Amino acid sequence: NTTSIIAYDCGMKFNIIRYFVDTHKVKLTVVPFDYDLEANPSNIQWDGLFLSNGPGDPSMCPETIKSIQYALKLEPPRPIFGICLGNQLLALAAGAKTYKLKYGNRGMNQPCIDLRTGRCYITPQNHGYAVDTQSLPSEWKQLFMNANDLTNEGIVHINKPFFSVQFHPEASGGPLDTAFLFDKFVGHVRKETQPLVLQDGLNYRRKTYKKVLLVGSGGLSIGQAGEFDYSGSQCIKALKEEGIEVILINPNIATVQTSSEKSDTTPAADKVYFLPIRPHVVMDIIRKERPDGIIVSMGGQTALNVGVELWNSGELQKEGVEVLGTQIPAIEATEDREIFSQKLAEIGESIALSYSATNIDEALEAANKIGYPILVRAAFALGGLGSGFAANDEELKELAAKAFATSNQILIDQDLRGWKELEYEVVRDSSDNCITVCNMENFDPLGVHTGDSIVVAPSQTLTNREYFMLRKTALKVVRHLGIVGECNIQYALNPKSEKYCIIEVNARLSRSSALASKATGYPLAYVATKLSLGKDLVSIRNSVTKTTTACFEPSLDYCVLKMPRWDLKKFNRVSNKLGSSMLSVGEVMAIGRTFEEVMQKACRMVNPALDGIEGAGSGLTSDEIPLEEQLKIPTDTRLFAVQRALEEGWGVDKVHDLTKIDKWFLSKLQNIASMRNALVKSGNLEKSFADNAVDRMRTLKIAGFSDRQIANYSNLLPLQQGAAQVRDLRKSLGVTPCVKQIDTLAAEFPANTNYLYMTYSGNHDDVSSSFDSPVMDSGEAFTPRKDFQSRIRSVSMAEKRHDAVQESKERGVVVLGCGAYCIGSSVEFDWCAVSAVRQLRKDGFKSIIINYNPETVSTDYDESDRLYFEEMSLERVLDIYEREGAAGVVVSVGGQIPNNLAGPLAESGAHIMGTSARDIERAEDRKQFSDMLDDLGVKQPQWSVLSSKDEAVEFSNKVGFPVLVRPSFVLSGAAMRVASDETELRNFLELAADVADDKPIVVTKFILGAKEIEFDGVASGGKILNYAIGEHLENAGVHSGDATVILPAQKLYVGTIRQIKKSAAAIAKGLNITGPFNIQFMGIENDVMVIECNLRASRTFPFVSKTLHANFISLATRAMCGLNVTPYNISLLDIDYVCVKAPMFSFTRLRGADPTLGVEMASTGEVACFGDDAHGAFLQALLATGFKLPKTGAPVLLSIASDPFRREFAGAAETFSKLGFKLLGTPGTASYYKEHFGLDITEVTKPVDKDDNGPSSALDAIKEGGVELVINISEGTTRREEITAGYLVRRAAVDFGIGLITNVKCAVWLAIAMGNGMQDFKAKSISEFYSLHRD
């Protein structure tokens, strides 16, 4: 070969040889480090000189340096290139100095800046010495510089072809982003002209922005949940740091980002608009506020769609508003499959192949293009009708014939079954610096939506080659699409080869961005916001170290696992099969050092009833369905079936064949199964730990076994005492968990973060604990006589109180967060936890938060003094409580999970802040609570605690049906049912018994037609400080979480309010409440009865606090900490506006669920809007949930079950008719309105089954007849199992995206609002409403 290069081998890596020989086809002669180049005894011909890497001090190689000095003097000069040690040798030969670094630079995520262009590259390094840049002779310059410690990373001669770098451009086990340096060197040797490399000058063209509009995501729904509250909050923080005025539109009143309280550490938006996120509303705000820029990438699909629509209509450009970050054409390129496919083809990448065919010949042609096996699907068929896999032409012909029977077009897809699904989070700035922040791998193979799959970060089963191949593709794709900010790219990878295809790119922050931020401690939304303002990655600081640059790729010394949380049991007729449409309502994230540990942790987080991952013992596998079938079909409980198979000895290979889950994951689950089996076999604690007890205990804890699990397998019952026994044994053996920091620089730079987790895989703590022992209560202490107490108290109280508070401030307070989002416990409890922590910090308390939900703001480590991303089990909370030496635990701001821990924590001696655990139990236990109400003389519906079905039936017959069945200690009405006759009652009792364990079940008389009233309050020492009374629009019988709530209440009698206040005061005193509480009342005429009381913050606290402009949680937090509290001055008479909260449902996602409301909660989120009058606010809130108003003249379908409801709705029906809508009605409804009111209404028939859609049927009107609103009011609260005509109509409305109203009160309000033309409203921010109140 004509090009000859001589390479000095000081410890050269094979990959360097491969680059020269395989990639660049040069003749490479390798010589030892002491070869004398001047004498050249072997007479080697050479055109270029390469200096390799090697260990140690460069000044120990004088022979090599002598040869380099000879080469440097040659004329004409011959090119020289050095790597690592070669860089130091070249510098010494040129006359510069080297020195030893304190630690050296190690690892494969070192950021290096190319000083020619300002571009930053991620490089692998391993060296302990560096070149002293100051000592370089005048004809030499620094070529690369380390962005973290600013040390030298390369040198270059100013006019001769000599250069070297300190990093490894070729490392196998690292990114190859700088491999272009080989091209440069070989080009020099071949005397090819080198291209000119210049800076892009972007830094000089940076625009400044004064005011930015941020578009939020609205109410929470399946697929778009709390993660956008987190990303929006991060975005506001980043904008405020740059001194930009922030305008936010988001009707989700439960979020942290819509809070207006500001402090130095927690900035807030300058103006918040609680309005529907619709294009015309956003334009109204833009015309009013005149922002320079708009951010649409932080509010999920809702915000993105609005941004795209406004850009395409040209309205944003007309107002001169810039879209910050990724531009709309780039976003559209990722959203539109056709454009996306073309864009990828331009750079030689492809998406999964798919072709359509209209006859069998086309199908065969398509199949042969893709290559067998293939998937055949009928187009436009619901639920995968007529689909199947074909392995050859014969099978395809047979399948295609069947598919053409149901559809005139079929789709031929590439078969990706069993392929791995992977995801990379990528960040790119406008200067083209591009990094991958986190890569994640799905536990389930392709076919299950990522949102419904267990996800592990970093990926565990990829080879080094696969990892860097996909990383390289990610950078190439993101650069080609021109994304600025953050995005994620999803791949399918064939586990048997290196074949892959791209599934999709999300050009916005997504659910996985929140997960990646929490998994790595890299705040993606914050960084993306800074980048969208034109900053570059190098200038932004790394949040974990506070000193290094954000242009780096985190390397994790831990493993993270995300597990979804489903709530499918709440819906009748919803299949639990998982597929391509997301069904989960929340997720948890576990951090640990082994896969076994995080898997077990995550199971306990998702379901507090589980003690870890179990098969048959979990109660989640079926004995009726064959185990093989449970493994084949992905469902929300398949994981437990897999574990059961492994426990029963099926073996990894057999389970892999059925599930296609990677064998590496299965072998880890096998480890858990064999440890479990060993414990169960021994069945005795003493026996299990008879020999090498310490090692055995530690091994179990490293594999994630909880104390309760060990107690359970050792037959120590009851479990709570058993677990305490295991805990004592464990502590006596000295086996305790370590506290570790989230460290993303592989210990290279000190981590300066309060972001912590606990693990048994470690032998020392990363953070010190300040106190030896926590504050422990000795249970219920005895109380001396009253007069003696008061005498003593007055003397010592003042001093004691001050000292106690001071000590509490130093010791700190543990706040338990909300856990996984589910129906009934959602972002509103995150708002409560964040408000509590912010108030603690304001008052000078050290705040410690425990939570494991990656979608939350409370798990942002800037919010608290210490964040434990940990499970909220009794065991772990006690570990942290003892370790931190805390003064107490707040259990009342995180919803039901922390509230249920109050008793066990208090029994273990922990100090509960606020209302005592004993009193919490008296409110939660239905029987004790009802007894207390009777003692206090507070009215309640007739009730009885029952131990047998017959007793229940007897009681129900006595008070008369309908009755309400409810278990104790549950959230959001789980297993609550209204029974209207004996058969239903017996069925429901069985269901409730499953839920309630050993807690009593209560049956209460259910009162029809009553009004429900919500009372939220804060008390201190049994005295109410502040309260708010909200009324439900719907009558009682709709769960309060699904009800439309109006505040201040509009239609309550003065007498009713007086009674409510009196009852609430009696309850507060009776339970000695300190902190937040919520009571639900039922009113008939002037009669008020108590339904239930929760001694914790309720779902309506953010709504109440923001409406009354008074943070109830801040007040409650001060009361619980024993500070002096002054109530807010709230005068309801002075409030000149109304706020209406409306529920947000996800029925479109839940195929087959009946979209009606009952006593068990079904909504996934909520929105609230303000207005000068209640109807206007109601209409805006309804629109904010995504409700579509019918256009004038469109058909409206009425189907109302009974005459009383028809009468109530009559005025509204007349209004719709006057407004020009075309009324359709089912037979009974149509004849009623014709007969009694003479309305022009067309009759349509009721459907018998789902295929009953002939002309003039209700289903045909919905599907083909252009109906734009369905008002369907059923019999009331009965839930029967059989499919009714009403169900078919409701379901059709949801499936075809038509507005549906199922409550008569809401339907009447809608008519009034539309009749008054309230769909046109002026955009007003919350501060404008508040100023009305202050005037």
PDB file of C-alpha atoms in Angstrom, residues 6 8 31 33-46 63-71 74 78:
ATOM      1  CA  ILE A   6       4.989   3.890  11.686  1.00  0.00           C
ATOM      2  CA  TYR A   8       5.209   3.601  18.395  1.00  0.00           C
ATOM      3  CA  VAL A  31       7.733  -0.630  16.559  1.00  0.00           C
ATOM      4  CA  PHE A  33       8.670   2.377  22.372  1.00  0.00           C
ATOM      5  CA  ASP A  34      12.500   2.547  22.365  1.00  0.00           C
ATOM      6  CA  TYR A  35      13.018   2.106  18.593  1.00  0.00           C
ATOM      7  CA  ASP A  36      15.627   4.623  17.367  1.00  0.00           C
ATOM      8  CA  LEU A  37      13.897   6.432  14.489  1.00  0.00           C
ATOM      9  CA  GLU A  38      16.984   8.397  13.411  1.00  0.00           C
ATOM     10  CA  ALA A  39      19.152   5.272  13.058  1.00  0.00           C
ATOM     11  CA  ASN A  40      16.120   3.302  11.704  1.00  0.00           C
ATOM     12  CA  PRO A  41      17.952  -0.067  11.951  1.00  0.00           C
ATOM     13  CA  SER A  42      15.089  -1.974  10.253  1.00  0.00           C
ATOM     14  CA  ASN A  43      15.152   0.548   7.380  1.00  0.00           C
ATOM     15  CA  ILE A  44      11.368   1.149   7.571  1.00  0.00           C
ATOM     16  CA  GLN A  45       9.806   3.395   4.887  1.00  0.00           C
ATOM     17  CA  TRP A  46       7.320   5.853   6.543  1.00  0.00           C
ATOM     18  CA  GLU A  63      14.207   7.190  23.973  1.00  0.00           C
ATOM     19  CA  THR A  64      10.754   7.795  22.488  1.00  0.00           C
ATOM     20  CA  ILE A  65      11.022  11.561  23.084  1.00  0.00           C
ATOM     21  CA  LYS A  66      14.439  11.588  21.306  1.00  0.00           C
ATOM     22  CA  SER A  67      12.944   9.890  18.219  1.00  0.00           C
ATOM     23  CA  ILE A  68       9.977  12.341  18.186  1.00  0.00           C
ATOM     24  CA  GLN A  69      12.378  15.312  18.380  1.00  0.00           C
ATOM     25  CA  TYR A  70      14.209  13.904  15.319  1.00  0.00           C
ATOM     26  CA  ALA A  71      10.869  13.580  13.426  1.00  0.00           C
ATOM     27  CA  LEU A  74      12.511  16.806   9.318  1.00  0.00           C
ATOM     28  CA  ARG A  78       5.971  14.429   7.953  1.00  0.00           C
TER      29      ARG A  78
END
